[in-house]
Coordinates of C-alpha atoms and ligand atoms in Angstrom, one line a residue:
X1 CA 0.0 0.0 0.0
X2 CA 1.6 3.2 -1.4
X3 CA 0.8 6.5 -2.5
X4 CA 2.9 9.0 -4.7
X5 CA 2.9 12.6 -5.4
X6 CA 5.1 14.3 -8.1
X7 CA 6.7 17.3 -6.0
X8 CA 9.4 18.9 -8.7
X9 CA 11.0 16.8 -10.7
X10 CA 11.0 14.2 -7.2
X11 CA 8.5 11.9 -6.1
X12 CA 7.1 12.1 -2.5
X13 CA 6.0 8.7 -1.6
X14 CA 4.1 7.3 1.3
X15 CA 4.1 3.7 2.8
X16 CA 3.4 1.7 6.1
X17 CA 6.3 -0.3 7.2
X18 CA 9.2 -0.5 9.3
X19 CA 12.1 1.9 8.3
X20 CA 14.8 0.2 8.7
X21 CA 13.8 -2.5 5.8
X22 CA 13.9 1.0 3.3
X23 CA 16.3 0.6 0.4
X24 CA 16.7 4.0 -0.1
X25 CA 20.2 5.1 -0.2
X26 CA 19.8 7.0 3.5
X27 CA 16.8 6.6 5.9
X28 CA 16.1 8.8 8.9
X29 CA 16.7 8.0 12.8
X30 CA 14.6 9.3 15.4
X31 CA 17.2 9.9 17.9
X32 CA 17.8 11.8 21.0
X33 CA 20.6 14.5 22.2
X34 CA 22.3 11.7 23.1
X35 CA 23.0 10.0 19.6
X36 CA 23.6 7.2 21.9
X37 CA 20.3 5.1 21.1
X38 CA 17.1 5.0 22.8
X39 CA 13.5 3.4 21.9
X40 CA 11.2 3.3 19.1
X41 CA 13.1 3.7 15.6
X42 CA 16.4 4.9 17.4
X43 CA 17.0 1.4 18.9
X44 CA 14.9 -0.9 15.4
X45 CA 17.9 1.0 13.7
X46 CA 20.6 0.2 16.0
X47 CA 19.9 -3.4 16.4
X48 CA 19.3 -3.6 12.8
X49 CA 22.4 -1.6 11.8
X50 CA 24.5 -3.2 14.0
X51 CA 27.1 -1.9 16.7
X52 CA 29.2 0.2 13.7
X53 CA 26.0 3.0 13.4
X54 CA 26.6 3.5 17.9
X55 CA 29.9 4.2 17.1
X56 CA 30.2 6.9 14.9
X57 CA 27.5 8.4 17.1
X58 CA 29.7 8.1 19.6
X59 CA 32.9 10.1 17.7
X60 CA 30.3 12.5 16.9
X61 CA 29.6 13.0 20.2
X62 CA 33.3 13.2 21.6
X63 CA 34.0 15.9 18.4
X64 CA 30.7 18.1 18.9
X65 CA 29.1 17.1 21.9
X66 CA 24.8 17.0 22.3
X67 CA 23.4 16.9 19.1
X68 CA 20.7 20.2 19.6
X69 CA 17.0 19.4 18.8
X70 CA 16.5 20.6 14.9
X71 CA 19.8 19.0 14.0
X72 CA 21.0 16.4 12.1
X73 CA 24.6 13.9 11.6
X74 CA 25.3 11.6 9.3
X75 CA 26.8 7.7 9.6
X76 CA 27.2 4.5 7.5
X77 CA 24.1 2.3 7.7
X78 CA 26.1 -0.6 9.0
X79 CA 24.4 -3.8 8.3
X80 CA 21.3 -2.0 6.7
X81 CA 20.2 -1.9 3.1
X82 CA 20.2 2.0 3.2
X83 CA 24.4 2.9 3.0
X84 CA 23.4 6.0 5.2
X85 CA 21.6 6.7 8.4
X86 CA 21.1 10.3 9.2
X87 CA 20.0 10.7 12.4
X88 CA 17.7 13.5 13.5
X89 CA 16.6 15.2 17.1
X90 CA 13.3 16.3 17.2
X91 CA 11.5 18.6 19.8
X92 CA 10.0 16.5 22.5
X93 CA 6.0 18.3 22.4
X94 CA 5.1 20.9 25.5
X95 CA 1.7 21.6 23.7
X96 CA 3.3 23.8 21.1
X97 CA 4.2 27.3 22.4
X98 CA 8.1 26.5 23.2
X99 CA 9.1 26.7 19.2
X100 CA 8.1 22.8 18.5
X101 CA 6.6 23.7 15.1
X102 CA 10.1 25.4 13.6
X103 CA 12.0 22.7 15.6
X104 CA 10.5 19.8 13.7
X105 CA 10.4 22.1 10.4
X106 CA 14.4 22.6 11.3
X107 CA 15.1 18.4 12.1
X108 CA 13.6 17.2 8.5
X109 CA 15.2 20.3 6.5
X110 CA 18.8 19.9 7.9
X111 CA 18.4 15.9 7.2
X112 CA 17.4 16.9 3.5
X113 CA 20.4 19.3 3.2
X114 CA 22.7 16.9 4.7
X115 CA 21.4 14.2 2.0
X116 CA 21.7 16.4 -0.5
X117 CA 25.8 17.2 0.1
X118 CA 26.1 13.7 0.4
X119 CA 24.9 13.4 -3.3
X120 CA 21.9 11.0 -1.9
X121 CA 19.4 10.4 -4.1
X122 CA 16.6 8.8 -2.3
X123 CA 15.6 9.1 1.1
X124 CA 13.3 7.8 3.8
X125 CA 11.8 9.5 7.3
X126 CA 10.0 7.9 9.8
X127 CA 7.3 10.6 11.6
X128 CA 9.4 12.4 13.9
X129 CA 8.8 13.4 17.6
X130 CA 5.3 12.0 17.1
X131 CA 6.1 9.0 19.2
X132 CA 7.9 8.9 22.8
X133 CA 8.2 12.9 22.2
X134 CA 4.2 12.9 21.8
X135 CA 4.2 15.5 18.9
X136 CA 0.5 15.4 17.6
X137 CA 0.6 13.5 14.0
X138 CA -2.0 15.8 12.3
X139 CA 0.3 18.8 13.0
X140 CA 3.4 17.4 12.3
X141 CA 2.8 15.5 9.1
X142 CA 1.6 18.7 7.9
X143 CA 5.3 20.5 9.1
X144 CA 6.9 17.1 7.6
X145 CA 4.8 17.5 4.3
X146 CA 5.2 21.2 3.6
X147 CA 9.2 21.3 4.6
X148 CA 9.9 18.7 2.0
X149 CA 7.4 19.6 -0.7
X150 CA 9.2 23.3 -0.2
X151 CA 13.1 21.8 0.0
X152 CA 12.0 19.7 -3.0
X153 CA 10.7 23.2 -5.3
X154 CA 14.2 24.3 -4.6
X155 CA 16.0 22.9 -7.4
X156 CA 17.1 19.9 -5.3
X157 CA 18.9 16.8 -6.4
X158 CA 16.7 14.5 -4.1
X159 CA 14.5 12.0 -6.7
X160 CA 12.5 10.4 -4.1
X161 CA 11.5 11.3 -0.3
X162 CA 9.8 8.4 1.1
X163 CA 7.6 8.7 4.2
X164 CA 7.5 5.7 6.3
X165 CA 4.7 5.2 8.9
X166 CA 4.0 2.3 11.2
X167 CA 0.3 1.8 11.6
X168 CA -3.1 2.5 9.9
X169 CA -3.8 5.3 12.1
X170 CA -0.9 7.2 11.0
X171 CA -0.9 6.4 7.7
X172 CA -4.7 8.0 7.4
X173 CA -3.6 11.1 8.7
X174 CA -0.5 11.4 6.4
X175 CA -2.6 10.6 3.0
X176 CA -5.1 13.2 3.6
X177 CA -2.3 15.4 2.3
X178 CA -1.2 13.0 -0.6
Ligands
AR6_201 N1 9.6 2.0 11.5 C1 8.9 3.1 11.2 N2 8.2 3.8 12.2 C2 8.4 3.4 13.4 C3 9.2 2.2 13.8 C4 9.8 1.5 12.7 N3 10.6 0.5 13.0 N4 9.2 2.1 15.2 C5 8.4 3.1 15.6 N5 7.9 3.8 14.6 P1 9.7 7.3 18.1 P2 10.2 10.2 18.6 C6 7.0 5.0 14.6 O1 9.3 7.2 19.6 O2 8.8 10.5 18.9 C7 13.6 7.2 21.1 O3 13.8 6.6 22.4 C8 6.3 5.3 15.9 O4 5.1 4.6 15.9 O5 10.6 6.3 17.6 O6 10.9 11.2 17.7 C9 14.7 8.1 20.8 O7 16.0 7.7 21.3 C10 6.0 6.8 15.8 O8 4.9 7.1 15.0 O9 10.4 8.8 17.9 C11 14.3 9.4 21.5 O10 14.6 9.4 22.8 C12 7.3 7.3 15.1 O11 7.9 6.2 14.5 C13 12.8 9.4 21.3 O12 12.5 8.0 21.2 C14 8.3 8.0 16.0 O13 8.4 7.4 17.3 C15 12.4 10.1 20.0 O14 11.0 10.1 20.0

């Protein structure tokens, strides 16, 4: 089950599955400050990945610290189809007056800029912040829609963005705006 949208000359697509079975050439972590794992898509991508994914994390965290919420770094996929994980911190929710919106706007844009210096094609995201950091999905699948439909009208080397989305629920919400 899959839908497409022509954004550009890309295609946005959208699919329920697990994203670390993508075979895009980079997908997306979930992560925390701590780029040393967690729950939820940071930890299906570590055990998935395998240990060589924690440590880069880890020399990215001795070289530049905390990874700030907004920001992205990049790694090797490890043991994963995709040859590139970029890992992502998005704004944990405090019912949206503390700058969540431009946060999560920030965390998918700075993944799609680091893909795009990495000469990466194709690219999958999993719905960021709106699981353990309780994000509502009707807002931010709008933010996650409109930041790469706009990154994608910008002359961008990107030929598909994948959106990858674990249940039913969330894959309603998300093709309303296919
Ligand atoms: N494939 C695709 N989507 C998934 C998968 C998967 N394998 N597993 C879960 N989801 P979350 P967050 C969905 O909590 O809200 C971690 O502990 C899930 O249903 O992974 O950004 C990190 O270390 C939900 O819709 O990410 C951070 O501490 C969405 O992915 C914190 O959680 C995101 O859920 C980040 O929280």
């Amino acid at each position: 089950m899959s839908l497409h949208r022509q954004v550009s000359s890309a295609t946005l697509t959208l699919c329920r599955g697990d994203i670390t079975e993508q075979d895009t050439e980079a997908i997306v972590n979930a992560a925390n400050s701590t780029l040393l794992g967690g729950g939820g898509v940071d930890g299906a991508i570590h055990r998935a990945g395998g240990p060589s994914i924690l440590e880069e994390c880890r020399k990215f965290r001795e070289q530049r610290g905390e990874c700030p919420a907004g920001e992205s770094v990049i790694t090797g996929g490890g043991n994963l189809k995709a040859r590139f994980v970029i890992h992502t911190v998005g704004p944990v929710w405090h019912g949206g007056g503390r700058g969540e919106d431009e946060l999560l706007g920030n965390a998918y844009r700075n993944s799609l800029i680091l893909a795009a210096a990495h000469h990466i094609r194709t690219i999958a995201f999993p719905s960021i912040s709106t699981g353990a950091y309780g994000f509502p999905i009707d807002r931010a699948s709008r933010i996650a829609f409109d930041t790469v439909s706009g990154f994608l009208k910008n002359d961008s080397p990107l030929e598909e963005v994948r959106f990858v989305v674990y249940s039913q629920e969330d894959y309603e919400v998300y093709a309303f705006l296919f």
